[in-house]
């Protein structure tokens, strides 16, 4: 369904700033049985609301299609995400004085990768997630989960049971919800008077400035800035209190929201920075489309030139952002030999659209392709460390964003690419193995 008014403020002043064409659902992986069938595809356009400054896609795909029973994303498969989650969990326990009489509620808890930290400390918690597979994994590690979409109606049910939260967490979900006012109203209903809600999401300013267009897909209905979120939360009696900029996922924000109107100095600073850029005005977004076209053309030229020289090319990471990228490039069947992914749930399936077969990462060393397009460039450091043997044998990675760059086998990669340090990555990797055991 194509929208004609802003999902947040209901204004009709929507202006399309980027059109990526029609795309399949990014996480709708194909099996050997159905990979020959025609897939549904939907327009992928980005629009700016001139009244409330909210950036959003113009197409609403029903959630029962997006978050199907076999939804393939399991957060615990990433050591970097496990460490990231453990860090904020321990910090919240310490700073909020959480204990056995507290309640932590996480919306979109996935496989329990974050709430497991509270379970281990004996702190009561509750997860909400509509995807059956990840929810089942969470229960196996002791995380109680309501297998449903979060809404004001669900919040009312929990409130009737006296389940009010000291901390509510929503990582990488506030961008996914069509009924965004109902969603935020649910937080307002369950948050204790002095409680805090913690939201993490990819930051639209980073997306625009670094040309991270592959983070646009149908699950991501919104691309948030502080200016776009302020009126949304205020509508439900909530206020932005503090913010942190994070490097994860190519640039994210961690936002602290509560009933108090107090603002930290760094929140004011970032609000002023956004204002100086003009993120609340259409003009700032108008050149994004041309930059995307130039980046795409540059990457296509590089890949075709290597292919013409007889080079064999594979991909790394069958993630949603990878689906957007390879389908935008549209290089045709067989151009990429395969895509490797560490998630066993995805192996043996095919990426949507381009139908690239998904295999175990060991295939890189077994077949030694000349080049690997790194679709999960946001975890470049983690991947390059894991694939040191492939690189030592002469393999090269291509990092596509913010501009195509071939990483040579002996090239040292700056720490900006690394999500976590090696020790914590190894520790989180062991935790990932335990989570899937």
Coordinates of N, CA and C in Angstrom, one line a residue, residues 151-265:
X151 N 2.2 -3.1 20.7 CA 1.2 -2.1 20.3 C 0.6 -1.5 21.6
X152 N -0.2 -0.5 21.5 CA -0.9 0.1 22.6 C -1.8 -0.9 23.3
X153 N -2.5 -1.7 22.4 CA -3.4 -2.8 22.9 C -2.6 -3.8 23.8
X154 N -1.4 -4.2 23.4 CA -0.6 -5.1 24.2 C -0.2 -4.4 25.5
X155 N 0.2 -3.2 25.3 CA 0.6 -2.4 26.5 C -0.5 -2.3 27.5
X156 N -1.7 -2.1 27.1 CA -2.9 -2.1 28.0 C -3.0 -3.4 28.7
X157 N -2.8 -4.5 28.0 CA -3.0 -5.8 28.6 C -1.9 -6.0 29.7
X158 N -0.7 -5.6 29.4 CA 0.4 -5.7 30.4 C 0.2 -4.7 31.6
X159 N -0.3 -3.5 31.3 CA -0.6 -2.6 32.4 C -1.7 -3.2 33.3
X160 N -2.7 -3.8 32.8 CA -3.8 -4.5 33.6 C -3.2 -5.5 34.5
X161 N -2.1 -6.1 34.1 CA -1.4 -7.1 35.0 C -0.4 -6.5 35.9
X162 N -0.3 -5.2 35.9 CA 0.7 -4.5 36.8 C 2.1 -4.5 36.3
X163 N 2.3 -4.8 35.0 CA 3.7 -4.9 34.5 C 4.2 -3.6 33.9
X164 N 4.6 -2.7 34.8 CA 5.2 -1.4 34.4 C 6.7 -1.5 34.4
X165 N 7.3 -0.8 33.5 CA 8.8 -1.0 33.3 C 9.6 0.1 33.8
X166 N 10.7 -0.3 34.5 CA 11.8 0.7 34.9 C 12.6 1.1 33.6
X167 N 12.8 0.1 32.8 CA 13.6 0.3 31.5 C 12.8 -0.4 30.4
X168 N 12.6 0.4 29.3 CA 12.1 -0.2 28.1 C 13.2 0.0 27.0
X169 N 13.4 -1.1 26.2 CA 14.5 -1.1 25.2 C 13.9 -1.4 23.9
X170 N 14.3 -0.6 22.9 CA 13.8 -0.9 21.5 C 15.0 -0.6 20.6
X171 N 15.7 -1.7 20.3 CA 16.9 -1.6 19.4 C 16.5 -1.9 17.9
X172 N 16.7 -1.0 17.0 CA 16.5 -1.2 15.6 C 15.1 -1.7 15.3
X173 N 14.1 -1.1 15.9 CA 12.7 -1.4 15.6 C 11.9 -0.1 15.4
X174 N 12.2 1.0 16.0 CA 11.4 2.2 15.9 C 11.4 2.6 14.4
X175 N 12.3 2.1 13.6 CA 12.2 2.4 12.1 C 11.3 1.5 11.4
X176 N 10.8 0.4 12.1 CA 10.1 -0.7 11.4 C 8.6 -0.6 11.5
X177 N 8.0 0.3 12.3 CA 6.6 0.2 12.6 C 5.8 1.2 11.9
X178 N 4.8 0.7 11.1 CA 3.9 1.6 10.4 C 3.0 2.4 11.3
X179 N 2.4 1.8 12.2 CA 1.5 2.5 13.2 C 2.4 3.1 14.3
X180 N 3.2 4.1 13.9 CA 4.2 4.6 14.8 C 3.6 5.3 16.0
X181 N 2.5 6.0 15.9 CA 1.9 6.7 17.0 C 1.3 5.7 18.0
X182 N 0.7 4.6 17.6 CA 0.3 3.5 18.5 C 1.4 2.9 19.2
X183 N 2.5 2.7 18.5 CA 3.7 2.1 19.0 C 4.3 3.0 20.2
X184 N 4.5 4.2 19.9 CA 5.0 5.1 21.0 C 4.1 5.3 22.1
X185 N 2.8 5.3 21.8 CA 1.8 5.4 22.9 C 1.9 4.2 23.9
X186 N 2.3 3.0 23.3 CA 2.5 1.8 24.2 C 3.6 2.0 25.1
X187 N 4.7 2.7 24.7 CA 5.8 3.0 25.6 C 5.3 4.0 26.7
X188 N 4.6 5.0 26.3 CA 4.1 5.9 27.3 C 3.2 5.3 28.3
X189 N 2.5 4.2 27.9 CA 1.6 3.5 28.8 C 2.3 2.7 29.9
X190 N 3.4 2.1 29.5 CA 4.1 1.1 30.4 C 5.3 1.7 31.2
X191 N 5.8 2.8 30.8 CA 7.0 3.4 31.4 C 6.6 3.9 32.8
X192 N 7.4 3.5 33.8 CA 7.2 4.1 35.2 C 7.5 5.6 35.2
X193 N 6.9 6.3 36.1 CA 7.1 7.8 36.1 C 8.6 8.2 36.0
X194 N 9.5 7.5 36.6 CA 10.9 7.9 36.5 C 11.7 6.9 35.6
X195 N 11.0 6.1 34.9 CA 11.6 5.1 34.0 C 12.2 5.8 32.8
X196 N 13.0 5.0 32.1 CA 13.6 5.5 30.8 C 13.4 4.5 29.7
X197 N 13.2 5.0 28.5 CA 13.1 4.2 27.3 C 14.4 4.4 26.5
X198 N 15.0 3.3 26.0 CA 16.2 3.4 25.3 C 16.0 2.9 23.9
X199 N 16.2 3.8 22.9 CA 16.0 3.4 21.5 C 17.3 3.5 20.8
X200 N 17.6 2.5 20.0 CA 18.7 2.6 19.0 C 18.2 2.4 17.6
X201 N 18.8 3.2 16.7 CA 18.4 3.1 15.3 C 19.4 3.7 14.4
X202 N 19.5 3.3 13.2 CA 20.4 3.9 12.2 C 20.1 5.4 12.1
X203 N 21.1 6.2 12.1 CA 20.9 7.6 12.0 C 20.9 8.1 10.6
X204 N 19.8 8.8 10.3 CA 19.6 9.3 8.9 C 20.7 10.2 8.5
X205 N 21.2 11.0 9.4 CA 22.3 11.9 9.0 C 23.5 11.2 8.5
X206 N 23.9 10.1 9.2 CA 25.0 9.3 8.7 C 24.6 8.6 7.3
X207 N 23.4 8.2 7.2 CA 23.0 7.5 6.0 C 23.1 8.5 4.8
X208 N 22.7 9.7 5.0 CA 22.8 10.7 3.9 C 24.2 11.1 3.6
X209 N 24.9 11.4 4.7 CA 26.3 11.9 4.5 C 27.2 10.9 3.9
X210 N 27.0 9.6 4.3 CA 27.9 8.5 3.8 C 27.3 7.8 2.7
X211 N 26.2 8.2 2.2 CA 25.5 7.6 1.0 C 25.2 6.1 1.3
X212 N 24.7 5.8 2.4 CA 24.5 4.4 2.8 C 23.1 4.0 2.4
X213 N 22.8 4.1 1.1 CA 21.5 3.8 0.5 C 21.1 2.4 0.7
X214 N 22.0 1.5 0.9 CA 21.6 0.1 1.0 C 20.9 -0.2 2.3
X215 N 20.9 0.7 3.3 CA 20.2 0.5 4.5 C 18.7 0.8 4.3
X216 N 18.3 1.2 3.1 CA 16.9 1.4 2.8 C 16.3 0.2 2.3
X217 N 15.3 -0.4 3.0 CA 14.5 -1.5 2.5 C 13.2 -1.5 3.2
X218 N 12.3 -2.3 2.7 CA 10.9 -2.2 3.1 C 10.6 -2.4 4.6
X219 N 11.5 -3.1 5.3 CA 11.3 -3.2 6.7 C 11.6 -1.9 7.4
X220 N 12.5 -1.1 6.9 CA 12.8 0.2 7.4 C 11.9 1.2 6.8
X221 N 10.8 1.4 7.5 CA 9.8 2.4 7.1 C 10.3 3.9 7.3
X222 N 11.1 4.0 8.4 CA 11.6 5.4 8.8 C 13.1 5.5 8.8
X223 N 13.6 6.7 8.7 CA 15.0 7.0 8.7 C 15.1 8.2 9.6
X224 N 15.5 8.0 10.9 CA 15.2 9.0 11.9 C 16.3 10.0 12.1
X225 N 15.9 11.2 12.5 CA 16.7 12.3 13.0 C 16.1 12.8 14.3
X226 N 16.8 13.5 15.1 CA 16.2 14.1 16.3 C 15.1 15.0 16.0
X227 N 15.2 15.8 14.9 CA 14.1 16.7 14.5 C 12.9 16.0 14.1
X228 N 13.0 14.8 13.5 CA 11.8 14.1 13.1 C 11.2 13.3 14.2
X229 N 11.9 13.0 15.3 CA 11.4 12.2 16.4 C 10.8 13.1 17.5
X230 N 11.3 14.3 17.6 CA 10.8 15.2 18.7 C 9.3 15.4 18.8
X231 N 8.7 15.8 17.6 CA 7.2 15.9 17.7 C 6.5 14.6 17.9
X232 N 7.0 13.5 17.4 CA 6.4 12.2 17.6 C 6.3 11.9 19.0
X233 N 7.4 11.9 19.8 CA 7.4 11.6 21.2 C 6.5 12.6 22.0
X234 N 6.7 13.9 21.7 CA 5.9 14.9 22.4 C 4.4 14.7 22.3
X235 N 4.0 14.2 21.2 CA 2.6 13.9 21.0 C 2.0 12.9 22.0
X236 N 2.9 12.1 22.7 CA 2.5 11.1 23.6 C 3.0 11.4 25.0
X237 N 3.4 12.6 25.3 CA 3.9 13.0 26.6 C 5.3 12.5 27.0
X238 N 6.1 12.2 26.0 CA 7.4 11.8 26.2 C 8.4 12.8 25.6
X239 N 9.6 12.8 26.2 CA 10.6 13.8 25.7 C 12.0 13.2 25.5
X240 N 12.7 13.7 24.6 CA 14.1 13.3 24.4 C 14.9 13.9 25.5
X241 N 15.7 13.0 26.2 CA 16.5 13.5 27.3 C 18.0 13.5 27.1
X242 N 18.5 12.5 26.3 CA 19.9 12.3 26.1 C 20.1 11.5 24.8
X243 N 21.3 11.6 24.3 CA 21.6 10.9 23.0 C 23.1 10.6 23.0
X244 N 23.4 9.5 22.3 CA 24.8 9.1 22.0 C 24.9 8.8 20.5
X245 N 25.9 9.2 19.9 CA 26.2 8.7 18.5 C 27.1 7.4 18.6
X246 N 26.7 6.4 17.9 CA 27.4 5.1 17.9 C 27.9 4.8 16.5
X247 N 29.0 4.1 16.4 CA 29.5 3.7 15.1 C 28.8 2.5 14.5
X248 N 28.1 1.7 15.3 CA 27.5 0.5 14.8 C 26.5 0.7 13.7
X249 N 26.4 -0.3 12.8 CA 25.5 -0.2 11.6 C 25.8 1.0 10.7
X250 N 27.0 1.4 10.6 CA 27.3 2.5 9.8 C 27.0 3.9 10.3
X251 N 26.6 3.9 11.6 CA 26.3 5.2 12.3 C 24.9 5.1 12.8
X252 N 24.8 5.1 14.2 CA 23.5 5.0 14.8 C 23.4 6.0 16.0
X253 N 22.1 6.1 16.5 CA 21.9 6.9 17.7 C 21.4 6.0 18.7
X254 N 21.8 6.3 20.0 CA 21.1 5.7 21.1 C 20.4 6.8 21.8
X255 N 19.1 6.7 21.9 CA 18.3 7.8 22.4 C 17.6 7.4 23.7
X256 N 17.7 8.3 24.7 CA 17.1 8.1 26.0 C 15.9 9.0 26.2
X257 N 14.8 8.4 26.4 CA 13.5 9.1 26.4 C 12.8 8.9 27.7
X258 N 12.1 9.9 28.3 CA 11.4 9.8 29.5 C 10.3 10.8 29.6
X259 N 9.7 10.9 30.8 CA 8.6 11.8 31.0 C 9.1 13.3 31.4
X260 N 10.3 13.4 31.8 CA 10.9 14.7 32.1 C 11.3 15.4 30.8
X261 N 11.2 16.7 30.8 CA 11.6 17.5 29.6 C 13.0 17.9 29.6
X262 N 13.8 17.4 30.6 CA 15.2 17.8 30.7 C 16.0 17.3 29.5
X263 N 16.9 18.1 29.1 CA 17.8 17.7 27.9 C 19.3 17.8 28.4
X264 N 20.0 16.8 27.9 CA 21.5 16.9 28.2 C 22.2 17.9 27.3
X265 N 23.4 18.3 27.6 CA 24.1 19.2 26.8 C 24.4 18.6 25.4

